Rosetta silent file (secondary structure, phi, psi, omega in degrees, C-alpha in Angstrom):
SEQUENCE: MQNEEAIIIGAGPCGLAAAIELERIGLRPLVIEKRNIVHSISQYPTYMHFFSSPELLEIGEIPFTTANEKPSRLEALNYYRTAAQRHQIRVKAYESITSITPDGDFFILQGENRFGEKSSYKSRYVIIATGYFDHPNELGIPGEQLDKVSHFFRESHPYVGMKVAIIGGSNSAIDAALELERVGADVTVVYRGDDYSKSIKPWVKPGFQSKVAKGSIRMLFQSTVIGIENHAITVQGPEGPLQIENDFVLALTGFHPDRHFLNASRVTIEEEGFPTFNEATMETNVPGIYLAGVVASRHEANEIFIESGRYHGCKIAGHIQSLK
SCORE:     score description
SCORE:     0.000 S_00000001
   1 L     0.000  135.955 -177.832    0.000    0.000    0.000 S_00000001
   2 E   -95.170  125.042 -179.367    1.276    3.447   -0.963 S_00000001
   3 E   -92.608  132.207 -179.741    1.063    6.129    1.743 S_00000001
   4 E  -134.996  151.666  175.660    0.278    9.701    0.691 S_00000001
   5 E   -73.896  -42.222 -179.782   -0.423   12.963    2.517 S_00000001
   6 E  -150.844  142.443  177.031   -3.151   13.947    0.084 S_00000001
   7 E  -123.335  132.089  176.220   -4.645   12.444   -3.044 S_00000001
   8 E  -110.224  124.995  179.639   -6.464   14.416   -5.714 S_00000001
   9 E   -97.728  107.775 -179.570   -8.749   12.428   -8.001 S_00000001
  10 L   115.711  123.026 -178.350   -8.811   14.150  -11.382 S_00000001
  11 L  -108.903   42.160  170.958   -6.168   16.124  -13.285 S_00000001
  12 L   -79.627 -178.790 -179.288   -8.403   18.777  -14.793 S_00000001
  13 H   -54.231  -41.109 -176.820   -7.618   22.496  -14.420 S_00000001
  14 H   -76.757  -32.050  173.878   -9.191   22.654  -10.952 S_00000001
  15 H   -66.896  -41.455  177.072   -7.498   19.457   -9.773 S_00000001
  16 H   -65.395  -41.509  178.764   -4.130   20.802  -10.907 S_00000001
  17 H   -61.693  -39.939  178.290   -4.850   24.158   -9.241 S_00000001
  18 H   -64.663  -39.113  178.346   -5.686   22.341   -5.989 S_00000001
  19 H   -61.230  -41.942  179.678   -2.409   20.401   -6.199 S_00000001
  20 H   -63.055  -42.687 -178.988   -0.449   23.658   -6.524 S_00000001
  21 H   -68.091  -37.009  177.633   -2.205   25.165   -3.482 S_00000001
  22 H   -67.090  -36.229  176.670   -1.573   22.073   -1.356 S_00000001
  23 H   -62.411  -33.098 -178.354    2.093   22.195   -2.277 S_00000001
  24 H   -69.370  -20.254  176.945    2.199   25.772   -1.013 S_00000001
  25 L  -102.197   12.881  172.676    1.206   24.632    2.486 S_00000001
  26 L    97.081    2.538  175.855    3.844   21.915    2.514 S_00000001
  27 L   -89.289  160.083  179.616    1.894   18.914    1.241 S_00000001
  28 L  -127.331   76.895 -171.962    3.013   16.836   -1.715 S_00000001
  29 L   -69.387  153.307  170.904   -0.219   15.559   -3.237 S_00000001
  30 E  -105.111  127.430  177.729   -0.527   12.745   -5.742 S_00000001
  31 E  -100.011  123.224 -179.831   -2.962   13.427   -8.574 S_00000001
  32 E  -111.138  123.206 -173.946   -4.611   10.305   -9.968 S_00000001
  33 E  -126.735  127.281 -175.955   -6.293   10.688  -13.366 S_00000001
  34 L   -74.202  -13.850  174.391   -8.148    7.918  -15.154 S_00000001
  35 L  -128.565 -123.421 -179.013   -7.207    9.293  -18.551 S_00000001
  36 L  -108.839  168.042  176.901   -4.811   12.117  -19.523 S_00000001
  37 L   -55.229  138.271 -176.570   -4.159   15.547  -18.017 S_00000001
  38 L    41.803   52.413 -178.906   -7.144   17.893  -18.591 S_00000001
  39 H   -57.568  -39.810 -177.163   -8.993   15.102  -20.374 S_00000001
  40 H   -59.651  -39.560  179.215  -12.259   17.054  -20.405 S_00000001
  41 H   -69.271  -35.191  178.261  -10.675   19.861  -22.443 S_00000001
  42 H   -65.899  -19.059  178.498   -9.171   17.337  -24.853 S_00000001
  43 L   -88.057   -9.036  179.112  -12.757   16.161  -25.453 S_00000001
  44 L   -64.035  159.733  174.798  -13.958   19.628  -26.455 S_00000001
  45 L   -52.602  140.839 -171.339  -14.662   20.298  -30.145 S_00000001
  46 L   -52.319  -40.697 -174.008  -11.379   20.481  -32.037 S_00000001
  47 L  -107.352   22.413 -177.519  -11.673   24.141  -33.028 S_00000001
  48 L   -69.115  145.722  169.518  -13.492   25.422  -29.940 S_00000001
  49 E  -116.468  142.962 -178.167  -12.636   28.758  -28.303 S_00000001
  50 L   -69.800  153.772  171.728  -13.396   29.416  -24.654 S_00000001
  51 L   -71.054  -36.648 -175.518  -16.022   31.865  -23.488 S_00000001
  52 L   -78.948  151.727  171.592  -13.555   33.129  -20.852 S_00000001
  53 L   -78.492  158.075 -169.537  -10.599   35.397  -21.500 S_00000001
  54 H   -60.106  -36.322 -176.958   -7.193   33.790  -20.810 S_00000001
  55 H   -66.244  -20.795  179.939   -6.425   35.517  -17.502 S_00000001
  56 H   -84.119   -3.244  179.164   -9.596   34.010  -16.026 S_00000001
  57 H  -111.248    3.531 -175.287   -8.329   30.496  -16.750 S_00000001
  58 L   -73.221  146.897  173.212   -4.868   30.883  -15.196 S_00000001
  59 L  -133.931  157.229  174.430   -3.602   28.652  -12.386 S_00000001
  60 L    59.648   24.190  178.211   -0.426   28.656  -10.321 S_00000001
  61 L    58.108   29.027  175.393    0.345   32.296  -11.183 S_00000001
  62 L  -100.960  120.683 -178.707    1.500   31.232  -14.658 S_00000001
  63 L   -61.952  139.883  176.699    0.401   33.732  -17.343 S_00000001
  64 L  -105.407  103.113 -177.082   -1.865   32.351  -20.057 S_00000001
  65 L  -101.402  143.398  177.479   -0.855   34.133  -23.254 S_00000001
  66 L  -153.954  149.713  177.523   -2.687   33.972  -26.566 S_00000001
  67 L   -80.632   -9.909 -177.418   -2.770   36.005  -29.759 S_00000001
  68 L  -102.509  163.104  176.612   -6.559   35.745  -29.754 S_00000001
  69 L   -66.508  -38.318  179.237   -9.175   37.454  -27.629 S_00000001
  70 L  -121.227  132.410 -177.926  -10.400   34.061  -26.445 S_00000001
  71 L   -70.581  152.029  179.974   -8.051   31.078  -26.045 S_00000001
  72 E   -91.967  167.642  174.911   -8.523   27.954  -28.124 S_00000001
  73 H   -56.575  -45.697 -178.115   -8.799   24.356  -26.992 S_00000001
  74 H   -62.893  -41.612  178.192   -5.291   23.642  -28.303 S_00000001
  75 H   -64.163  -38.076  179.458   -3.820   26.621  -26.414 S_00000001
  76 H   -66.273  -41.819  177.686   -5.548   25.488  -23.216 S_00000001
  77 H   -58.618  -45.400  179.596   -4.146   21.969  -23.541 S_00000001
  78 H   -64.794  -41.475 -177.466   -0.658   23.372  -23.923 S_00000001
  79 H   -63.262  -51.620 -175.833   -1.133   25.831  -21.042 S_00000001
  80 H   -70.368  -32.678  174.595   -2.348   23.323  -18.439 S_00000001
  81 H   -63.006  -44.019  179.603    0.198   20.725  -19.516 S_00000001
  82 H   -65.776  -41.022  179.469    2.949   23.328  -19.078 S_00000001
  83 H   -60.614  -42.734  179.490    1.569   24.441  -15.685 S_00000001
  84 H   -64.239  -39.140 -179.438    1.669   20.861  -14.399 S_00000001
  85 H   -70.397  -42.247 -178.603    5.243   20.422  -15.602 S_00000001
  86 H   -65.441  -35.699  179.281    6.521   23.707  -14.184 S_00000001
  87 L   -89.094    2.424  177.796    5.067   22.984  -10.763 S_00000001
  88 L    51.643   44.985  179.291    6.317   19.393  -10.968 S_00000001
  89 L   -70.265  133.454  177.748    2.908   18.048  -10.026 S_00000001
  90 E   -79.770  110.840 -179.062    2.907   14.313   -9.452 S_00000001
  91 E  -120.020  125.407  173.872    0.322   12.901  -11.854 S_00000001
  92 E  -106.336  102.858 -173.878   -0.466    9.213  -12.192 S_00000001
  93 E   -89.282  160.859  176.404   -2.387    8.987  -15.450 S_00000001
  94 L    58.800   41.407  172.508   -4.633    6.233  -16.802 S_00000001
  95 E  -137.702  133.829  179.570   -5.633    4.886  -13.413 S_00000001
  96 E  -102.744  139.134  170.000   -9.140    4.946  -11.924 S_00000001
  97 E   -88.822  122.533 -174.667   -9.969    5.143   -8.241 S_00000001
  98 E   -98.806  -20.387  179.007  -12.734    2.622   -7.679 S_00000001
  99 E  -159.262  152.366  174.821  -13.440    3.119   -3.979 S_00000001
 100 E  -129.601  120.864 -176.795  -12.710    5.337   -0.978 S_00000001
 101 E  -125.404  127.293  176.908  -13.072    3.766    2.485 S_00000001
 102 E   -61.914  142.655  177.392  -12.555    5.535    5.855 S_00000001
 103 E  -142.938   83.000 -173.538   -9.830    4.038    8.052 S_00000001
 104 L    66.951 -125.288  177.298   -9.694    6.005   11.301 S_00000001
 105 L   -87.574    7.676 -176.813   -8.375    9.461   10.444 S_00000001
 106 E  -122.205  178.546  175.856   -7.291    8.224    7.009 S_00000001
 107 E  -130.267  142.090  173.371   -8.812    6.861    3.831 S_00000001
 108 E  -103.101  124.332 -179.602   -8.011    3.706    1.892 S_00000001
 109 E  -113.815  130.418  175.723   -8.328    4.177   -1.870 S_00000001
 110 E  -102.588  135.244 -178.406   -8.455    1.279   -4.306 S_00000001
 111 E  -126.768  162.859  177.644   -7.270    1.869   -7.857 S_00000001
 112 E  -150.210  129.466 -179.500   -7.148    0.043  -11.152 S_00000001
 113 E   -89.021 -178.377 -173.831   -5.206    0.923  -14.290 S_00000001
 114 L   -68.793  -11.260  177.802   -6.237    0.352  -17.907 S_00000001
 115 L   -98.248    4.280 -179.762   -4.691   -3.141  -17.860 S_00000001
 116 L    84.140    7.226  179.422   -6.790   -4.229  -14.887 S_00000001
 117 L   -78.769  133.988 -174.829   -3.854   -4.072  -12.472 S_00000001
 118 E   -91.239  154.183  174.246   -4.873   -3.186   -8.920 S_00000001
 119 E  -150.094  161.783  178.682   -3.294   -0.692   -6.523 S_00000001
 120 E  -141.793  149.688 -176.407   -4.106    0.738   -3.101 S_00000001
 121 E  -136.871  153.134  172.514   -3.335    3.988   -1.308 S_00000001
 122 E  -124.437  128.110 -174.827   -3.657    5.419    2.185 S_00000001
 123 E  -145.748  144.530  177.021   -4.176    9.157    2.514 S_00000001
 124 E   -74.577  -37.235 -177.284   -5.217   11.655    5.193 S_00000001
 125 E  -126.068  143.061  176.845   -6.988   13.934    2.711 S_00000001
 126 E  -129.989  127.734  176.530   -8.864   13.194   -0.497 S_00000001
 127 E  -113.670  119.225  178.815   -9.914   15.850   -3.018 S_00000001
 128 E   -93.747  112.837 -178.636  -12.452   14.727   -5.620 S_00000001
 129 L  -129.154   51.764 -168.078  -12.002   16.803   -8.783 S_00000001
 130 L   -88.257  -10.373  178.948  -13.516   14.413  -11.274 S_00000001
 131 L    71.027 -162.305 -174.119  -15.709   16.720  -13.351 S_00000001
 132 L  -121.554  -22.685 -154.550  -18.830   15.603  -15.208 S_00000001
 133 L   -67.662   -6.463  174.938  -17.961   14.521  -18.718 S_00000001
 134 L   -91.145    0.647 -173.619  -18.197   10.755  -18.306 S_00000001
 135 L  -133.874   76.757  179.797  -21.811   11.031  -17.184 S_00000001
 136 E   -68.692  151.563  174.186  -24.068   12.723  -19.756 S_00000001
 137 L   -74.621  111.753 -177.002  -27.667   13.551  -18.938 S_00000001
 138 L   -80.920  156.384 -176.360  -29.579   10.901  -20.827 S_00000001
 139 L   -84.036  -29.321 -178.995  -32.892   11.560  -22.524 S_00000001
 140 L    69.730   38.958 -177.675  -34.610    8.363  -21.472 S_00000001
 141 L  -124.084  158.035  177.583  -36.339    7.909  -24.828 S_00000001
 142 L   -58.878  134.318  176.908  -36.634    4.992  -27.294 S_00000001
 143 L    91.344   -2.777 -176.595  -33.633    4.761  -29.603 S_00000001
 144 L   -63.130  -27.331 -177.314  -31.218    6.743  -27.431 S_00000001
 145 L   -86.456    1.953  177.753  -28.769    3.825  -27.365 S_00000001
 146 L   -63.180  152.391 -178.326  -28.502    3.619  -31.158 S_00000001
 147 L   -63.145  -22.822 -178.223  -25.023    4.041  -32.618 S_00000001
 148 L   -75.328   -8.692 -176.048  -26.148    7.209  -34.433 S_00000001
 149 E  -100.704  132.566  176.676  -26.609    9.049  -31.101 S_00000001
 150 E  -136.568  145.350  175.308  -23.731   10.848  -29.362 S_00000001
 151 L   -97.305    5.308 -179.411  -23.534   13.106  -26.305 S_00000001
 152 L  -127.838  147.446  172.144  -20.265   14.613  -27.563 S_00000001
 153 L  -126.913  121.463 -179.128  -19.332   16.718  -30.564 S_00000001
 154 L  -103.030  -52.854 -179.585  -15.698   16.839  -31.618 S_00000001
 155 L  -156.530  164.018 -169.856  -15.631   18.057  -35.225 S_00000001
 156 L   -86.665  -21.740 -170.944  -17.920   18.432  -38.208 S_00000001
 157 H   -51.713  -42.626 -178.214  -16.138   16.405  -40.907 S_00000001
 158 H   -63.164  -13.183 -173.882  -17.838   13.033  -40.190 S_00000001
 159 H  -106.944   13.706  179.476  -21.230   14.655  -40.769 S_00000001
 160 L   -55.904  125.842  177.513  -20.654   16.118  -44.245 S_00000001
 161 L    73.664    5.264 -177.800  -23.885   15.843  -46.233 S_00000001
 162 L   -95.707  157.381  173.213  -25.734   14.179  -43.360 S_00000001
 163 E   -90.441  112.314 -172.966  -29.051   15.095  -41.729 S_00000001
 164 E  -118.797  129.933  173.726  -28.086   15.952  -38.153 S_00000001
 165 E  -104.931  130.873  177.002  -30.366   16.768  -35.230 S_00000001
 166 E  -110.417  124.949  178.427  -28.884   18.644  -32.288 S_00000001
 167 E  -100.781  118.893 -179.714  -30.751   18.435  -28.983 S_00000001
 168 L   130.530  163.943 -178.703  -30.120   21.433  -26.738 S_00000001
 169 L  -135.396   17.492 -179.669  -29.792   25.199  -26.904 S_00000001
 170 L   -84.217 -177.163  179.092  -26.577   25.970  -25.016 S_00000001
 171 H   -57.439  -39.352 -178.611  -23.302   27.248  -26.422 S_00000001
 172 H   -63.563  -38.957  179.265  -22.163   23.722  -27.260 S_00000001
 173 H   -68.350  -43.140 -178.776  -25.297   23.127  -29.335 S_00000001
 174 H   -66.539  -45.290  178.902  -25.057   26.470  -31.142 S_00000001
 175 H   -60.358  -43.435 -179.853  -21.333   26.079  -31.893 S_00000001
 176 H   -63.403  -42.141 -179.904  -21.903   22.548  -33.212 S_00000001
 177 H   -60.903  -42.228 -179.465  -24.772   23.700  -35.431 S_00000001
 178 H   -66.341  -42.812  178.780  -22.655   26.436  -36.998 S_00000001
 179 H   -63.889  -41.822 -178.973  -19.720   24.109  -37.655 S_00000001
 180 H   -66.303  -41.136  179.261  -21.990   21.474  -39.167 S_00000001
 181 H   -62.336  -35.737 -177.799  -23.758   23.970  -41.424 S_00000001
 182 H   -66.176  -26.884 -179.340  -20.392   25.187  -42.748 S_00000001
 183 L   -97.796    7.565  174.530  -19.486   21.697  -44.022 S_00000001
 184 L    93.696   14.869  175.047  -22.827   21.154  -45.710 S_00000001
 185 L   -75.986  151.875  174.468  -24.760   19.163  -43.115 S_00000001
 186 E   -91.648  106.506 -166.940  -28.543   19.514  -42.958 S_00000001
 187 E  -107.990  130.447  171.786  -28.935   20.792  -39.378 S_00000001
 188 E  -123.951  125.384  177.422  -32.001   20.825  -37.133 S_00000001
 189 E  -103.965  123.867 -178.860  -31.712   22.164  -33.589 S_00000001
 190 E  -109.419  116.384 -174.199  -34.377   20.909  -31.166 S_00000001
 191 L  -132.846  132.694 -176.534  -34.693   23.070  -28.051 S_00000001
 192 L   -75.777  -18.528  178.604  -37.288   22.926  -25.293 S_00000001
 193 L   -71.466  161.317 -179.144  -37.044   26.652  -24.527 S_00000001
 194 L   -93.227   -1.033  176.803  -39.360   29.164  -26.154 S_00000001
 195 L  -156.658  173.326 -179.872  -36.509   31.498  -27.178 S_00000001
 196 L   -60.861  142.648  178.588  -32.738   31.499  -27.536 S_00000001
 197 L   -62.803  139.670  178.765  -30.802   30.748  -24.349 S_00000001
 198 L   -70.278  -13.994 -178.314  -29.447   33.840  -22.574 S_00000001
 199 L   -83.549   -8.343 -178.092  -26.135   32.015  -22.089 S_00000001
 200 L   -61.403  135.703 -178.805  -25.273   32.000  -25.820 S_00000001
 201 L   -57.009  128.288 -172.731  -22.039   33.867  -26.501 S_00000001
 202 L   -62.321  -25.572  179.466  -23.010   37.389  -27.635 S_00000001
 203 L   -84.118   -8.300  179.989  -20.567   37.389  -30.558 S_00000001
 204 L  -100.549  -36.141 -172.537  -22.020   34.100  -31.838 S_00000001
 205 H   -54.781  -47.447 -178.582  -25.757   34.665  -31.450 S_00000001
 206 H   -59.206  -42.486  179.432  -26.306   37.170  -34.336 S_00000001
 207 H   -64.114  -38.930  178.945  -24.602   34.912  -36.870 S_00000001
 208 H   -66.547  -45.820  179.168  -26.611   31.923  -35.714 S_00000001
 209 H   -59.776  -35.988  177.998  -29.890   33.845  -35.871 S_00000001
 210 H   -64.629  -41.464  178.532  -29.013   34.935  -39.396 S_00000001
 211 H   -62.659  -39.318  179.439  -28.479   31.311  -40.454 S_00000001
 212 H   -67.034  -43.623 -179.146  -31.868   30.388  -38.985 S_00000001
 213 H   -61.884  -34.273 -179.888  -33.596   33.334  -40.692 S_00000001
 214 L   -83.038   -7.273 -179.604  -32.130   32.290  -44.048 S_00000001
 215 L    85.200    7.177  179.050  -33.197   28.686  -43.571 S_00000001
 216 L   -71.822  -29.173  176.333  -29.623   27.357  -43.454 S_00000001
 217 E  -128.925  135.095  178.864  -30.311   25.943  -39.978 S_00000001
 218 E   -94.270  124.790 -179.094  -33.698   24.721  -38.797 S_00000001
 219 E  -115.618  120.148  179.857  -34.543   25.832  -35.238 S_00000001
 220 E  -112.009  107.118  177.849  -37.418   24.161  -33.377 S_00000001
 221 L   -86.254  164.501  178.360  -38.383   25.914  -30.132 S_00000001
 222 L    48.421   41.966 -173.740  -40.635   24.473  -27.429 S_00000001
 223 L  -134.314  149.235  175.536  -39.781   21.047  -28.788 S_00000001
 224 E  -137.370  147.163  174.996  -38.377   17.767  -27.495 S_00000001
 225 E   -81.891  125.100 -177.834  -37.229   14.595  -29.217 S_00000001
 226 E  -110.991   -6.142  177.996  -39.473   11.747  -28.046 S_00000001
 227 E  -166.064  144.493 -179.879  -38.149    8.933  -30.217 S_00000001
 228 E  -127.426  129.174  176.808  -35.137    8.019  -32.342 S_00000001
 229 L  -122.050  176.542 -176.477  -35.152    5.496  -35.178 S_00000001
 230 L   -57.292  -41.385 -173.558  -32.545    4.395  -37.707 S_00000001
 231 L  -122.319   12.507 -177.239  -33.554    6.937  -40.349 S_00000001
 232 E  -160.044  164.642  169.289  -35.763    9.416  -38.476 S_00000001
 233 E  -129.144  155.559  175.001  -36.549   11.158  -35.208 S_00000001
 234 E  -113.086  124.749 -177.100  -39.917   12.092  -33.736 S_00000001
 235 E  -113.184  130.099  174.199  -40.183   15.587  -32.256 S_00000001
 236 E   -94.947  114.376 -178.587  -42.989   16.741  -29.971 S_00000001
 237 E  -122.889 -173.221 -178.362  -43.624   20.440  -30.655 S_00000001
 238 L   -58.517  -27.653 -177.473  -46.353   23.049  -30.118 S_00000001
 239 L  -102.625   14.562  178.211  -48.332   21.638  -33.027 S_00000001
 240 E   105.146 -174.017 -177.776  -47.983   17.985  -32.047 S_00000001
 241 E   -70.576  143.390 -179.737  -45.561   15.195  -33.060 S_00000001
 242 E  -136.048  129.190  177.085  -43.423   15.643  -36.148 S_00000001
 243 E   -97.678  131.241 -176.414  -41.266   13.003  -37.849 S_00000001
 244 E  -125.099  132.038  174.570  -38.021   14.260  -39.395 S_00000001
 245 E   -59.466  140.692 -172.890  -35.594   12.342  -41.609 S_00000001
 246 L  -156.880  141.354  175.278  -32.316   11.917  -39.743 S_00000001
 247 L  -106.221  -37.994 -177.892  -28.889   10.316  -39.979 S_00000001
 248 E  -141.352  150.284  176.691  -27.263   11.392  -36.681 S_00000001
 249 E  -124.645  127.201  172.770  -28.333   12.827  -33.326 S_00000001
 250 E  -107.368  104.038 -178.714  -26.105   14.973  -31.100 S_00000001
 251 E   -91.185   84.072 -176.193  -27.731   15.015  -27.663 S_00000001
 252 L   -92.399   67.378 -170.333  -25.854   17.966  -26.139 S_00000001
 253 L  -104.934   12.014  176.212  -27.953   17.962  -22.987 S_00000001
 254 L    92.599 -178.512 -173.628  -25.271   18.438  -20.348 S_00000001
 255 E  -138.028  170.123  177.807  -23.647   16.208  -17.753 S_00000001
 256 L  -142.871  160.431 -179.683  -23.862   15.314  -14.056 S_00000001
 257 L   -68.180  163.636  178.461  -21.431   14.118  -11.375 S_00000001
 258 L   -76.834   87.540 -174.801  -20.787   10.428  -10.702 S_00000001
 259 H   -64.451  -35.154 -179.165  -23.420   10.099   -7.992 S_00000001
 260 H   -63.311  -46.357 -179.515  -22.782    6.373   -7.461 S_00000001
 261 H   -63.170  -43.229  179.766  -19.079    6.918   -6.736 S_00000001
 262 H   -64.113  -44.058  178.507  -19.831    9.835   -4.390 S_00000001
 263 H   -62.070  -41.931  179.463  -22.509    7.863   -2.550 S_00000001
 264 H   -64.259  -25.162  177.701  -20.207    4.878   -2.222 S_00000001
 265 L   -88.651    6.192  178.366  -17.663    7.238   -0.646 S_00000001
 266 L    74.986   13.964  172.950  -20.391    8.275    1.860 S_00000001
 267 L   -82.031  125.371 -177.510  -20.787   11.747    0.356 S_00000001
 268 L   -78.055  153.918  179.290  -24.473   12.587    0.479 S_00000001
 269 E  -113.157  129.052 -178.961  -26.392   13.805   -2.558 S_00000001
 270 L   -74.270  170.248 -176.484  -28.881   16.650   -2.196 S_00000001
 271 L   -57.213  -33.978 -178.866  -32.414   16.552   -3.595 S_00000001
 272 L   -76.140   -5.708  177.747  -31.336   18.388   -6.758 S_00000001
 273 L    97.112   12.357 -178.228  -28.803   15.654   -7.457 S_00000001
 274 L  -113.323  149.468 -176.303  -25.633   17.488   -6.410 S_00000001
 275 E   -68.458  152.584  178.395  -23.156   16.488   -3.664 S_00000001
 276 L   -82.314  131.244  175.802  -23.218   18.074   -0.211 S_00000001
 277 E  -159.201  160.133  177.436  -20.292   20.328    0.651 S_00000001
 278 L   -89.539  117.537 -175.372  -19.349   23.449    2.631 S_00000001
 279 L   -66.063  -21.747 -179.884  -18.817   26.292    0.168 S_00000001
 280 L   -78.136  -29.694 -175.878  -16.374   28.028    2.531 S_00000001
 281 L  -120.420  -15.560 -174.621  -14.029   25.031    2.824 S_00000001
 282 L    68.521    9.800  176.999  -15.145   22.690   -0.020 S_00000001
 283 E   -79.383  138.101  178.557  -15.271   19.868    2.548 S_00000001
 284 E   -80.181 -173.078  175.299  -18.086   17.362    2.085 S_00000001
 285 L   -68.233  -12.199  175.738  -20.181   15.835    4.850 S_00000001
 286 L   -97.448  109.423 -179.998  -17.302   13.331    5.220 S_00000001
 287 L   -55.313  128.245  179.703  -14.458   15.062    7.130 S_00000001
 288 L    99.597  -13.308  175.369  -11.282   14.896    5.064 S_00000001
 289 E  -107.237  126.163 -176.244  -13.004   14.489    1.689 S_00000001
 290 E  -120.738  162.938  173.812  -13.207   17.667   -0.380 S_00000001
 291 E  -116.216  146.305  175.872  -14.603   18.684   -3.768 S_00000001
 292 L  -144.086  136.393  174.354  -12.856   20.843   -6.361 S_00000001
 293 H    87.693 -153.821 -170.189  -13.964   22.085   -9.750 S_00000001
 294 H   -65.226  -20.629  176.532  -17.025   21.314  -11.798 S_00000001
 295 H   -61.205  -21.299  178.206  -18.084   18.403   -9.569 S_00000001
 296 H  -106.583   16.414 -169.947  -19.156   21.169   -7.149 S_00000001
 297 L   -84.294  -13.735 -174.861  -20.609   23.448   -9.817 S_00000001
 298 L    55.449 -109.014 -173.288  -24.289   22.575   -9.429 S_00000001
 299 L   -97.773   -3.431 -174.112  -25.877   24.364  -12.425 S_00000001
 300 L   -72.912  149.659  177.005  -22.896   26.358  -13.741 S_00000001
 301 L   -73.395  147.684 -173.031  -21.390   25.595  -17.159 S_00000001
 302 H   -64.312  -47.813 -173.761  -17.997   23.915  -17.078 S_00000001
 303 H   -66.290  -30.401  175.210  -15.922   26.302  -19.171 S_00000001
 304 H   -75.646  -34.506 -173.609  -17.175   29.269  -17.118 S_00000001
 305 H   -68.675  -21.712  174.619  -16.781   27.350  -13.886 S_00000001
 306 H   -55.907  -34.082 -178.361  -13.026   27.035  -14.330 S_00000001
 307 H   -56.189  -43.372  179.695  -12.952   30.754  -13.515 S_00000001
 308 H   -97.719  -32.031 -179.051  -14.130   30.144   -9.945 S_00000001
 309 H   -62.930  -25.875  179.312  -13.299   26.441   -9.587 S_00000001
 310 L   -66.156  -16.941  179.215   -9.585   27.174   -9.863 S_00000001
 311 L   -91.789   -4.859  179.507   -9.874   28.864   -6.435 S_00000001
 312 H   -60.526  -35.844  178.827  -11.305   25.822   -4.686 S_00000001
 313 H   -60.253  -34.089  177.290   -7.783   24.643   -3.941 S_00000001
 314 H   -63.469  -43.446  179.453   -7.166   27.833   -1.941 S_00000001
 315 H   -64.645  -43.097 -179.296  -10.201   27.106    0.234 S_00000001
 316 H   -64.588  -47.463 -179.116   -9.164   23.474    0.707 S_00000001
 317 H   -62.027  -41.662  179.778   -5.548   24.342    1.547 S_00000001
 318 H   -62.107  -40.674  179.751   -6.677   27.043    3.978 S_00000001
 319 H   -68.100  -44.277  179.450   -8.982   24.621    5.777 S_00000001
 320 H   -62.002  -42.110  179.446   -6.369   21.863    6.003 S_00000001
 321 H   -62.920  -35.394  179.588   -3.810   24.336    7.301 S_00000001
 322 H   -68.976  -19.332 -179.421   -6.250   25.503    9.988 S_00000001
 323 H   -84.465  -14.248 -175.960   -6.541   21.931   11.250 S_00000001
 324 L   -80.318    0.000    0.000   -2.820   21.563   11.896 S_00000001
């Protein structure tokens, strides 16, 4: 068994920021990541640009420089990778933590790597910074499990000339629709709201509205997809059900934390489906287990939440230091 002072589960921006803050109070945390560093950002659309300006995404007092007004996905990958290297953060990649069990004033963590090899750790403090992106909000409708349905959008090329339905009205849905239209896809956006979301990036919204007005993109408000078939979808709208020819469905309906893992770790889940924690310290109802990053975001969008989530490590470090 490997003994550690503190273990951080998740090497996203907020997990890395927490590691830097713990180092500043004399701890030497181990960051365990089931995939690669900032995996969630690597899953973003290939040509995505952040809503936030670069200084709002900085960690560890390392400047985030870019020639653009808004940093790109590629620039962010390079930035966070560099931050981890400069601060010499200990990251154990491609290993999953499968359980956290209290052991007196410590915790026993069981891990498993991608080859099925087991490992175990003992740590006084555990910071869960796992994000959301492995747990999409499912629609619960017939056909959702078909191969044509995806909860992620990476790039438009695979959809050239295809009839694509996008479910959702957030920035991710709007950005995907614009990219798909540019490569010649036949795009229909299905959104349950009665008007455009107020969260849409202001520099993107006019162009999108223009595409809709010209008929280049079909926008269905007050509508939900109620069924998915091999070559069609059924949409329930204000005028009743409508069947639309379809090749692919992008269900960009958001994500939620791994409630099963949190519950198994004895972290309680509130009625709204989010974990219990103290916002002043980020400590959960289990003393010694903390949350950092989007796992504690409740309703906030992930790319915006990095702006505040990067400070969770300061709260955690301050609380741990006060206990000494």
